[in-house]
CSV table of C-alpha atoms in Angstrom, one decimal:
chain,number,residue,atom,x,y,z
K,1,MET,CA,92.3,113.8,111.2
K,2,THR,CA,92.8,116.0,114.2
K,3,SER,CA,95.6,118.6,114.3
K,4,ASN,CA,97.2,116.6,117.0
K,5,ASP,CA,97.1,113.4,114.9
K,6,TRP,CA,98.8,115.3,111.9
K,7,LEU,CA,101.4,116.9,114.3
K,8,GLN,CA,102.2,113.3,115.7
K,9,GLN,CA,102.6,112.0,111.9
K,10,ILE,CA,105.0,114.8,111.5
K,11,LYS,CA,107.1,113.9,114.6
K,12,ASP,CA,107.2,110.2,113.6
K,13,SER,CA,108.5,111.1,110.0
K,14,PHE,CA,111.3,113.4,111.6
K,15,ARG,CA,112.2,110.4,113.8
K,16,GLN,CA,112.3,108.2,110.8
K,17,PHE,CA,114.4,110.8,109.0
K,18,GLY,CA,116.9,110.7,112.0
K,19,GLU,CA,117.0,107.0,112.0
K,20,ALA,CA,118.4,106.9,108.3
K,21,PHE,CA,121.4,108.6,109.6
K,22,GLU,CA,122.0,106.5,112.6
K,23,GLU,CA,122.0,103.3,110.0
K,24,VAL,CA,125.0,104.8,108.2
K,25,GLU,CA,128.4,104.7,109.5
K,26,ASP,CA,130.2,108.1,109.6
K,27,ALA,CA,126.9,110.0,109.1
K,28,GLU,CA,125.1,112.3,111.7
K,29,LEU,CA,122.7,115.0,112.2
K,30,ILE,CA,123.7,118.1,114.0
K,31,PRO,CA,121.3,120.8,115.3
K,32,SER,CA,122.0,124.2,114.1
K,33,PHE,CA,119.4,126.4,115.6
K,34,SER,CA,120.1,129.2,113.0
K,35,PRO,CA,118.6,132.5,114.1
K,36,THR,CA,117.8,133.4,110.3
K,37,SER,CA,115.0,132.1,108.5
K,38,GLU,CA,115.6,131.3,104.8
K,39,GLU,CA,113.3,134.1,103.8
K,40,GLU,CA,115.7,136.5,105.5
K,41,TYR,CA,118.7,134.6,104.0
K,42,THR,CA,117.1,135.1,100.5
K,43,PRO,CA,115.8,138.6,100.7
K,44,ASP,CA,113.3,140.2,98.2
K,45,PRO,CA,112.8,136.9,96.0
K,46,GLU,CA,110.6,139.0,93.6
K,47,GLN,CA,113.2,141.3,92.9
K,48,ILE,CA,115.9,138.6,92.6
K,49,ASP,CA,113.8,136.6,90.3
K,50,GLU,CA,113.2,139.6,88.1
K,51,ASP,CA,116.8,140.4,87.9
K,52,ILE,CA,117.8,136.9,87.0
K,53,ARG,CA,115.1,136.6,84.2
K,54,LEU,CA,115.8,140.0,82.6
K,55,ASN,CA,119.6,139.6,82.6
K,56,THR,CA,119.5,138.1,79.2
K,57,SER,CA,120.3,139.2,75.6
K,58,SER,CA,116.9,137.9,74.4
K,59,THR,CA,115.1,140.6,76.7
K,60,TRP,CA,113.5,143.6,74.9
K,61,VAL,CA,110.4,146.0,75.1
K,62,ARG,CA,108.0,148.0,73.0
K,63,GLU,CA,105.4,150.6,73.6
K,64,ALA,CA,102.0,148.9,74.4
K,65,GLU,CA,99.8,152.1,73.6
K,66,ALA,CA,98.9,153.8,70.5
K,67,GLU,CA,99.8,157.3,72.0
K,68,TYR,CA,102.6,156.6,74.4
K,69,PRO,CA,102.7,159.2,76.9
K,70,LYS,CA,105.3,161.8,76.2
K,71,SER,CA,105.9,162.5,79.9
K,72,PHE,CA,106.0,158.8,80.5
K,73,ARG,CA,103.1,159.3,83.2
K,74,LYS,CA,99.4,158.9,82.7
K,75,LYS,CA,96.6,159.5,85.1
K,76,PHE,CA,94.2,156.8,85.4
K,77,LEU,CA,91.7,157.6,88.4
K,78,ASN,CA,88.1,157.3,87.3
K,79,ALA,CA,88.7,155.5,84.0
K,80,GLN,CA,85.7,153.6,82.9
K,81,GLY,CA,85.6,149.7,82.2
K,82,ASN,CA,83.6,146.5,83.4
K,83,PHE,CA,86.6,144.6,84.9
K,84,GLU,CA,86.0,142.8,88.0
K,85,LEU,CA,88.7,141.4,90.3
K,86,VAL,CA,86.8,138.2,91.7
K,87,TYR,CA,89.7,135.7,93.2
K,88,PHE,CA,93.0,136.8,94.9
K,89,VAL,CA,95.7,134.2,95.1
K,90,ASP,CA,99.0,134.2,97.0
K,91,GLY,CA,101.6,131.7,98.0
K,92,SER,CA,104.0,131.8,100.9
K,93,VAL,CA,107.0,129.6,102.1
K,94,ARG,CA,108.2,129.5,105.4
K,95,SER,CA,111.5,127.7,105.8
K,96,VAL,CA,114.3,127.3,108.4
K,97,ARG,CA,117.7,125.8,108.5
K,98,ALA,CA,117.3,123.7,111.8
K,99,LEU,CA,119.7,120.9,111.0
K,100,ASP,CA,122.9,120.3,109.2
K,101,GLY,CA,123.9,116.8,108.0
K,102,ARG,CA,127.4,115.1,107.9
K,103,GLU,CA,128.6,112.3,105.8
K,104,GLY,CA,132.4,112.0,106.0
K,105,ASP,CA,133.9,115.2,105.5
K,106,PHE,CA,130.9,116.6,103.6
K,107,ILE,CA,128.6,118.9,105.6
K,108,PHE,CA,125.4,120.0,104.4
K,109,PRO,CA,122.4,122.2,105.4
K,110,ILE,CA,118.9,120.5,105.9
K,111,VAL,CA,116.1,123.1,105.2
K,112,ILE,CA,112.5,122.4,106.4
K,113,ALA,CA,110.0,124.4,104.5
K,114,GLN,CA,106.2,125.0,104.6
K,115,ILE,CA,104.8,125.9,101.4
K,116,GLY,CA,101.2,127.0,100.7
K,117,ALA,CA,98.9,128.9,98.6
K,118,VAL,CA,95.4,130.1,99.1
K,119,GLY,CA,92.5,131.6,96.9
K,120,ILE,CA,89.9,134.2,98.6
K,121,THR,CA,87.0,136.0,97.1
K,122,ARG,CA,84.2,138.1,98.6
K,123,ASP,CA,80.8,137.3,100.2
K,124,GLU,CA,77.6,139.1,99.5
K,125,GLY,CA,78.8,141.7,102.0
K,126,ALA,CA,81.9,142.3,100.2
K,127,ARG,CA,84.0,140.7,102.9
K,128,PRO,CA,86.9,138.7,102.1
K,129,ILE,CA,86.5,134.8,102.5
K,130,LEU,CA,88.3,131.7,101.7
K,131,ALA,CA,87.2,130.6,98.1
K,132,LYS,CA,86.0,127.1,97.3
K,133,ASN,CA,86.6,125.3,94.0
K,134,SER,CA,84.2,123.4,91.8
K,135,LYS,CA,83.9,120.6,94.0
K,136,GLY,CA,83.2,122.8,97.2
K,137,GLN,CA,86.7,122.4,98.7
K,138,PRO,CA,88.6,125.1,100.1
K,139,ILE,CA,91.4,126.5,97.8
K,140,LEU,CA,94.0,126.2,100.4
K,141,GLU,CA,97.0,123.9,100.2
K,142,THR,CA,99.9,123.6,102.6
K,143,ASP,CA,102.6,121.2,102.6
K,144,ILE,CA,105.9,120.3,104.7
K,145,VAL,CA,109.1,119.2,102.8
K,146,LEU,CA,112.7,118.5,103.9
K,147,LEU,CA,115.1,119.8,101.3
K,148,VAL,CA,118.2,117.6,101.3
K,149,PRO,CA,121.1,117.2,98.6
K,150,LEU,CA,120.2,113.5,98.0
K,151,SER,CA,122.3,113.5,94.8
K,152,HIS,CA,125.3,114.5,96.9
K,153,LEU,CA,125.1,111.6,99.2
K,154,SER,CA,126.3,108.1,99.0
K,155,ASP,CA,124.0,105.5,97.8
K,156,THR,CA,123.8,103.9,101.0
K,157,LEU,CA,122.7,107.0,103.0
K,158,LYS,CA,120.5,108.2,100.2
K,159,LYS,CA,118.7,104.6,100.2
K,160,GLN,CA,118.3,104.6,104.0
K,161,ILE,CA,116.5,108.1,103.7
K,162,LEU,CA,114.1,107.2,100.7
K,163,ARG,CA,113.4,103.7,102.1
K,164,ARG,CA,111.6,104.8,105.4
K,165,SER,CA,107.9,105.7,104.8
K,166,MET,CA,107.2,109.3,105.6
K,167,ARG,CA,103.6,109.8,104.9
K,168,SER,CA,103.3,113.3,106.2
K,169,LEU,CA,106.9,114.6,105.2
K,170,LYS,CA,108.5,115.0,101.5
K,171,VAL,CA,112.0,114.8,101.3
K,172,ILE,CA,113.1,116.7,98.1
K,173,ASP,CA,116.6,116.9,96.5
K,174,PRO,CA,117.0,120.7,95.3
K,175,PHE,CA,119.6,119.8,92.8
K,176,ASP,CA,119.5,118.0,89.5
K,177,PRO,CA,121.1,114.5,89.3
K,178,ASN,CA,124.3,115.4,87.7
K,179,GLU,CA,124.8,118.6,89.5
K,180,ARG,CA,127.6,118.8,92.3
K,181,GLU,CA,128.0,121.5,94.7
K,182,ARG,CA,129.8,121.3,98.1
K,183,ASP,CA,130.0,125.0,99.1
K,184,TYR,CA,127.6,125.3,102.2
K,185,ALA,CA,126.3,128.7,101.4
K,186,LYS,CA,125.4,127.7,97.8
K,187,LEU,CA,123.7,124.4,99.0
K,188,ARG,CA,121.7,126.5,101.4
K,189,SER,CA,120.7,129.0,98.8
K,190,ARG,CA,119.7,126.5,96.2
K,191,ALA,CA,117.6,124.7,99.0
K,192,ALA,CA,115.8,128.1,99.7
K,193,ARG,CA,115.3,128.8,96.0
K,194,ARG,CA,113.7,125.2,95.7
K,195,ALA,CA,111.2,126.0,98.1
K,196,LYS,CA,110.2,129.1,96.3
K,197,TYR,CA,109.8,127.1,93.3
K,198,LEU,CA,107.4,124.4,95.0
K,199,MET,CA,105.5,127.3,96.2
K,200,THR,CA,105.0,128.5,92.8
K,201,LEU,CA,103.7,125.1,91.7
K,202,THR,CA,101.3,125.4,94.5
K,203,GLU,CA,100.2,128.8,93.4
K,204,LYS,CA,99.7,127.5,89.9
K,205,CYS,CA,97.2,124.8,91.2
K,206,ALA,CA,95.2,127.6,93.2
K,207,ILE,CA,95.0,129.9,90.0
K,208,GLU,CA,93.6,127.1,87.9
K,209,GLN,CA,90.9,126.3,90.4
K,210,CYS,CA,90.0,130.1,90.5
K,211,VAL,CA,90.1,130.7,86.8
K,212,GLU,CA,87.8,127.5,86.3
K,213,LEU,CA,85.2,129.5,88.6
K,214,LEU,CA,85.0,132.7,86.6
K,215,SER,CA,81.8,132.9,84.8
K,216,GLU,CA,82.2,136.2,82.8
K,217,GLU,CA,84.8,137.4,80.4
K,218,HIS,CA,85.3,140.4,82.5
K,219,GLN,CA,86.2,138.6,85.6
K,220,LEU,CA,89.9,138.3,86.7
K,221,VAL,CA,92.0,136.7,89.1
K,222,VAL,CA,94.7,138.6,90.8
K,223,LEU,CA,98.2,136.9,91.5
K,224,ASP,CA,100.7,138.4,94.0
K,225,GLY,CA,103.7,138.4,92.1
K,226,SER,CA,104.9,138.2,88.5
K,227,LEU,CA,103.2,136.5,85.5
K,228,PHE,CA,106.5,135.5,84.3
K,229,THR,CA,106.7,133.2,87.3
K,230,MET,CA,103.5,131.4,86.1
K,231,LEU,CA,104.8,131.5,82.2
K,232,LYS,CA,108.4,130.4,82.7
K,233,GLU,CA,108.5,128.3,85.7
K,234,ALA,CA,105.0,126.8,86.4
K,235,GLN,CA,104.1,126.8,82.8
K,236,LEU,CA,100.5,127.8,83.4
K,237,SER,CA,98.6,127.6,80.0
K,238,GLU,CA,98.1,131.0,78.2
K,239,ASN,CA,94.5,130.5,78.1
K,240,LYS,CA,94.1,130.4,81.8
K,241,LEU,CA,96.8,133.1,82.4
K,242,GLN,CA,94.8,135.7,80.2
K,243,ARG,CA,92.3,135.7,83.0
K,244,VAL,CA,94.9,136.7,85.6
K,245,ILE,CA,96.9,139.8,86.4
K,246,GLY,CA,100.0,140.0,88.3
K,247,ILE,CA,100.6,142.6,90.9
K,248,SER,CA,104.1,143.0,92.4
K,249,LYS,CA,104.9,144.7,95.7
K,250,SER,CA,108.8,144.7,95.0
K,251,PHE,CA,110.4,144.7,91.7
K,252,SER,CA,113.6,145.2,89.9
K,253,MET,CA,114.8,148.4,88.4
K,254,ARG,CA,116.0,146.5,85.1
K,255,PRO,CA,112.7,146.7,83.1
K,256,LEU,CA,113.1,150.7,83.5
K,257,ILE,CA,116.6,150.4,82.2
K,258,LEU,CA,115.4,148.4,79.3
K,259,MET,CA,112.7,151.1,78.7
K,260,GLU,CA,115.3,153.6,78.4
K,261,LYS,CA,117.4,151.7,75.9
K,262,PHE,CA,114.5,150.4,73.7
K,263,LEU,CA,112.2,153.6,73.9
K,264,ASN,CA,115.1,156.0,73.5
K,265,ARG,CA,114.4,157.8,76.9
K,266,ARG,CA,116.6,159.0,79.7
K,267,ASP,CA,114.0,159.8,82.3
K,268,CYS,CA,112.4,156.4,83.1
K,269,LEU,CA,113.8,156.0,86.7
K,270,LYS,CA,113.3,159.5,87.5
K,271,GLN,CA,109.5,159.7,86.4
K,272,LEU,CA,108.8,156.7,88.3
K,273,VAL,CA,110.1,158.2,91.6
K,274,ASN,CA,107.9,161.3,90.7
K,275,LEU,CA,104.7,159.4,90.0
K,276,GLU,CA,101.7,161.2,91.8
K,277,GLU,CA,98.9,159.1,93.5
K,278,GLY,CA,96.7,158.1,90.7
K,279,GLU,CA,99.3,157.9,88.1
K,280,ARG,CA,100.8,155.3,86.0
K,281,THR,CA,103.8,154.9,83.8
K,282,GLY,CA,103.3,154.2,80.1
K,283,ALA,CA,102.5,150.4,79.5
K,284,ILE,CA,105.3,148.4,77.7
K,285,GLU,CA,105.5,145.0,76.3
K,286,LEU,CA,108.2,143.2,78.3
K,287,HIS,CA,109.5,140.3,76.2
K,288,ILE,CA,111.7,137.5,77.6
K,289,ASP,CA,112.5,134.8,74.8
K,290,ARG,CA,109.2,133.9,73.5
K,291,ASP,CA,107.2,134.9,76.6
K,292,TRP,CA,105.8,138.4,77.0
K,293,VAL,CA,103.5,140.7,79.2
K,294,VAL,CA,102.2,144.1,79.2
K,295,THR,CA,103.3,145.9,82.2
K,296,TRP,CA,103.3,149.2,84.1
K,297,TYR,CA,104.0,150.7,87.3
K,298,GLN,CA,101.5,152.8,89.3
K,299,ARG,CA,101.4,154.7,92.5
K,300,ILE,CA,98.5,153.7,95.0
K,301,ARG,CA,99.7,155.9,97.9
K,302,PRO,CA,100.4,159.5,98.2
K,303,PRO,CA,104.2,160.1,98.0
K,304,GLU,CA,104.0,162.6,101.0
K,305,GLN,CA,102.6,159.6,103.3
K,306,VAL,CA,105.5,157.1,102.6
K,307,GLU,CA,109.1,156.9,103.7
K,308,SER,CA,110.9,156.1,100.5
K,309,PRO,CA,110.3,157.5,97.0
K,310,LEU,CA,109.5,154.0,95.7
K,311,ASP,CA,107.2,153.0,98.5
K,312,GLY,CA,103.3,152.9,97.4
K,313,ILE,CA,104.2,151.9,93.9
K,314,VAL,CA,103.2,148.5,92.6
K,315,LYS,CA,103.8,146.9,89.1
K,316,VAL,CA,101.1,145.3,87.3
K,317,GLU,CA,101.2,142.7,84.6
K,318,THR,CA,98.7,141.4,82.2
K,319,HIS,CA,98.6,138.8,79.1
K,320,PHE,CA,95.6,138.9,77.2
K,321,LEU,CA,95.7,136.9,74.3
K,322,ASP,CA,93.9,139.2,72.0
K,323,TYR,CA,96.6,141.9,72.5
K,324,PRO,CA,98.5,141.9,69.3
K,325,ALA,CA,102.3,141.5,70.7
K,326,CYS,CA,105.2,142.3,68.7
K,327,LYS,CA,106.9,139.1,67.2
K,328,SER,CA,110.4,140.8,67.4
K,329,PRO,CA,112.1,143.9,68.3
K,330,ASN,CA,111.9,144.9,64.6
K,331,ASP,CA,108.4,144.3,64.3
K,332,GLN,CA,106.7,147.4,62.6
K,333,ARG,CA,103.2,146.7,64.3
K,334,ARG,CA,101.1,149.8,65.2
K,335,LEU,CA,98.3,149.8,67.7
K,336,ASP,CA,95.2,151.4,66.3
K,337,PRO,CA,92.9,152.8,69.1
K,338,LYS,CA,89.9,152.7,66.5
K,339,VAL,CA,90.1,148.8,66.5
K,340,LYS,CA,90.8,148.5,70.1
K,341,ASP,CA,91.7,151.1,72.6
K,342,TRP,CA,94.5,149.2,74.8
K,343,SER,CA,95.4,152.5,76.6
K,344,ALA,CA,91.8,152.7,78.0
K,345,ILE,CA,91.8,149.2,79.1
K,346,TRP,CA,95.2,149.7,81.0
K,347,ASP,CA,93.6,152.6,82.8
K,348,ALA,CA,90.5,150.7,83.8
K,349,ILE,CA,92.6,147.9,85.1
K,350,ALA,CA,94.9,150.3,87.0
K,351,ASN,CA,92.0,152.2,88.4
K,352,ILE,CA,90.2,149.0,89.7
K,353,VAL,CA,93.7,147.9,91.2
K,354,TYR,CA,93.8,151.2,92.9
K,355,SER,CA,90.4,150.7,94.5
K,356,GLU,CA,91.9,147.5,96.3
K,357,ARG,CA,94.3,149.6,98.5
K,358,MET,CA,91.7,150.0,101.3
K,359,PRO,CA,91.6,149.2,104.1
K,360,VAL,CA,95.1,149.9,105.0
K,361,PRO,CA,97.0,147.4,107.0
K,362,PHE,CA,99.4,150.0,108.7
K,363,HIS,CA,100.9,147.6,111.2
K,364,GLU,CA,102.4,145.5,108.1
K,365,GLU,CA,105.9,146.6,107.0
K,366,ARG,CA,104.8,146.7,103.3
K,367,TRP,CA,101.5,148.4,103.9
K,368,HIS,CA,102.1,151.0,101.4
K,369,SER,CA,102.1,148.6,98.5
K,370,LEU,CA,99.7,145.9,99.9
K,371,LEU,CA,96.2,145.3,98.4
K,372,TYR,CA,93.8,144.5,101.2
K,373,PRO,CA,92.8,141.2,99.7
K,374,ILE,CA,96.3,140.2,99.4
K,375,TYR,CA,97.0,141.0,103.0
K,376,CYS,CA,93.9,138.6,103.9
K,377,CYS,CA,95.5,136.1,101.9
K,378,GLU,CA,98.8,136.2,103.6
K,379,GLN,CA,97.2,136.3,107.1
K,380,LEU,CA,95.3,133.0,106.2
K,381,LEU,CA,98.2,131.3,105.1
K,382,LYS,CA,100.6,132.5,108.0
K,383,SER,CA,97.8,131.0,110.4
K,384,SER,CA,97.8,127.8,108.6
K,385,PHE,CA,101.7,127.2,109.1
K,386,LEU,CA,103.6,126.1,112.1
K,387,SER,CA,105.8,128.7,113.7
K,388,ILE,CA,109.6,128.7,113.1
K,389,GLU,CA,110.0,127.9,116.7
K,390,VAL,CA,107.8,124.6,116.4
K,391,LEU,CA,109.9,123.9,113.1
K,392,ARG,CA,113.0,124.1,115.1
K,393,GLY,CA,111.8,122.1,118.1
K,394,LEU,CA,110.7,119.2,115.8
K,395,CYS,CA,114.1,119.1,114.3
K,396,ALA,CA,115.9,119.5,117.7
K,397,GLY,CA,113.8,116.3,118.8
K,398,ILE,CA,115.6,114.2,116.1
K,399,THR,CA,119.1,114.6,117.4
K,400,LEU,CA,118.2,114.5,121.2
């Protein structure tokens, strides 16, 4: 199928969606032409996700090193290890509220979202290239969905929408069947969050394909984001997750507050700001309910070359199944470096993450915390999406 044929299918599907409203009395579509994309409407999704997850009584931390650094800071440059970052996975969502729907006195936003995920690797010349799965197919998946509160609509309108064949366009309800919400802002926010969740499932699929390609135990897949997203939302199996490390460009301060509480410290936030290039914080086990990761923060850019004290810092997460995670906050487990030196492992991973900071995409707003292979993932996905202007144009065509 050519790109023109695909775009024509999208246009036809949008037209069919509009016809559903024409068939129902006292229902209509209204072009909104919102100047704000949903990514801007819901800022810093990684930070918001982390704040939500960690705002629970079942969240706790423990040291993840036998000799926890007294200063909370530890150098990792030149650490020895045989880890290899082979694949890099990132997902993206581009969504916009380009239509409002009305049925009776109920007005609701209709969000159109493009979601996708991609995996990249390197060729023999160490240049980033699109990865291919075990069947030789590119690890690149994109989709377009309309997010509509179907459960809030009359049976007549809902049936009209679902009855029409939309081969190139999925209509998804962001709400559970028994949920009821009529506040416009909350409806819009839920649609944006649902689009993010759908992207997470697409990321999971890309990760599974990349993990399947790993041939050695020391080889790893890098995910742009938190492993908790894969654990708690996408429910990626732990056997696969142990081959993945998560790297977050933006993060919540809540884990640091938890560190101060559970590790009896008062300087975690201060020491984070004072990290020098090539330093990391002490590693901790971060537990949420039954799920856990080992995480730390590390600086990959010199503090004198960035604008904000937190610029140039990334958060790293691991979930190795042979790591002896505590079972409860009162667990008396002690790590023995003679059995396995986990501090050396965290240093080795931190060092190889640090090595991925070059070349530097200075033209990007988040250049200071952006690993180059992840930047390549983002660019590849962006080039696969329709522009916001095209999305708005397609929606406008329904109501003309």
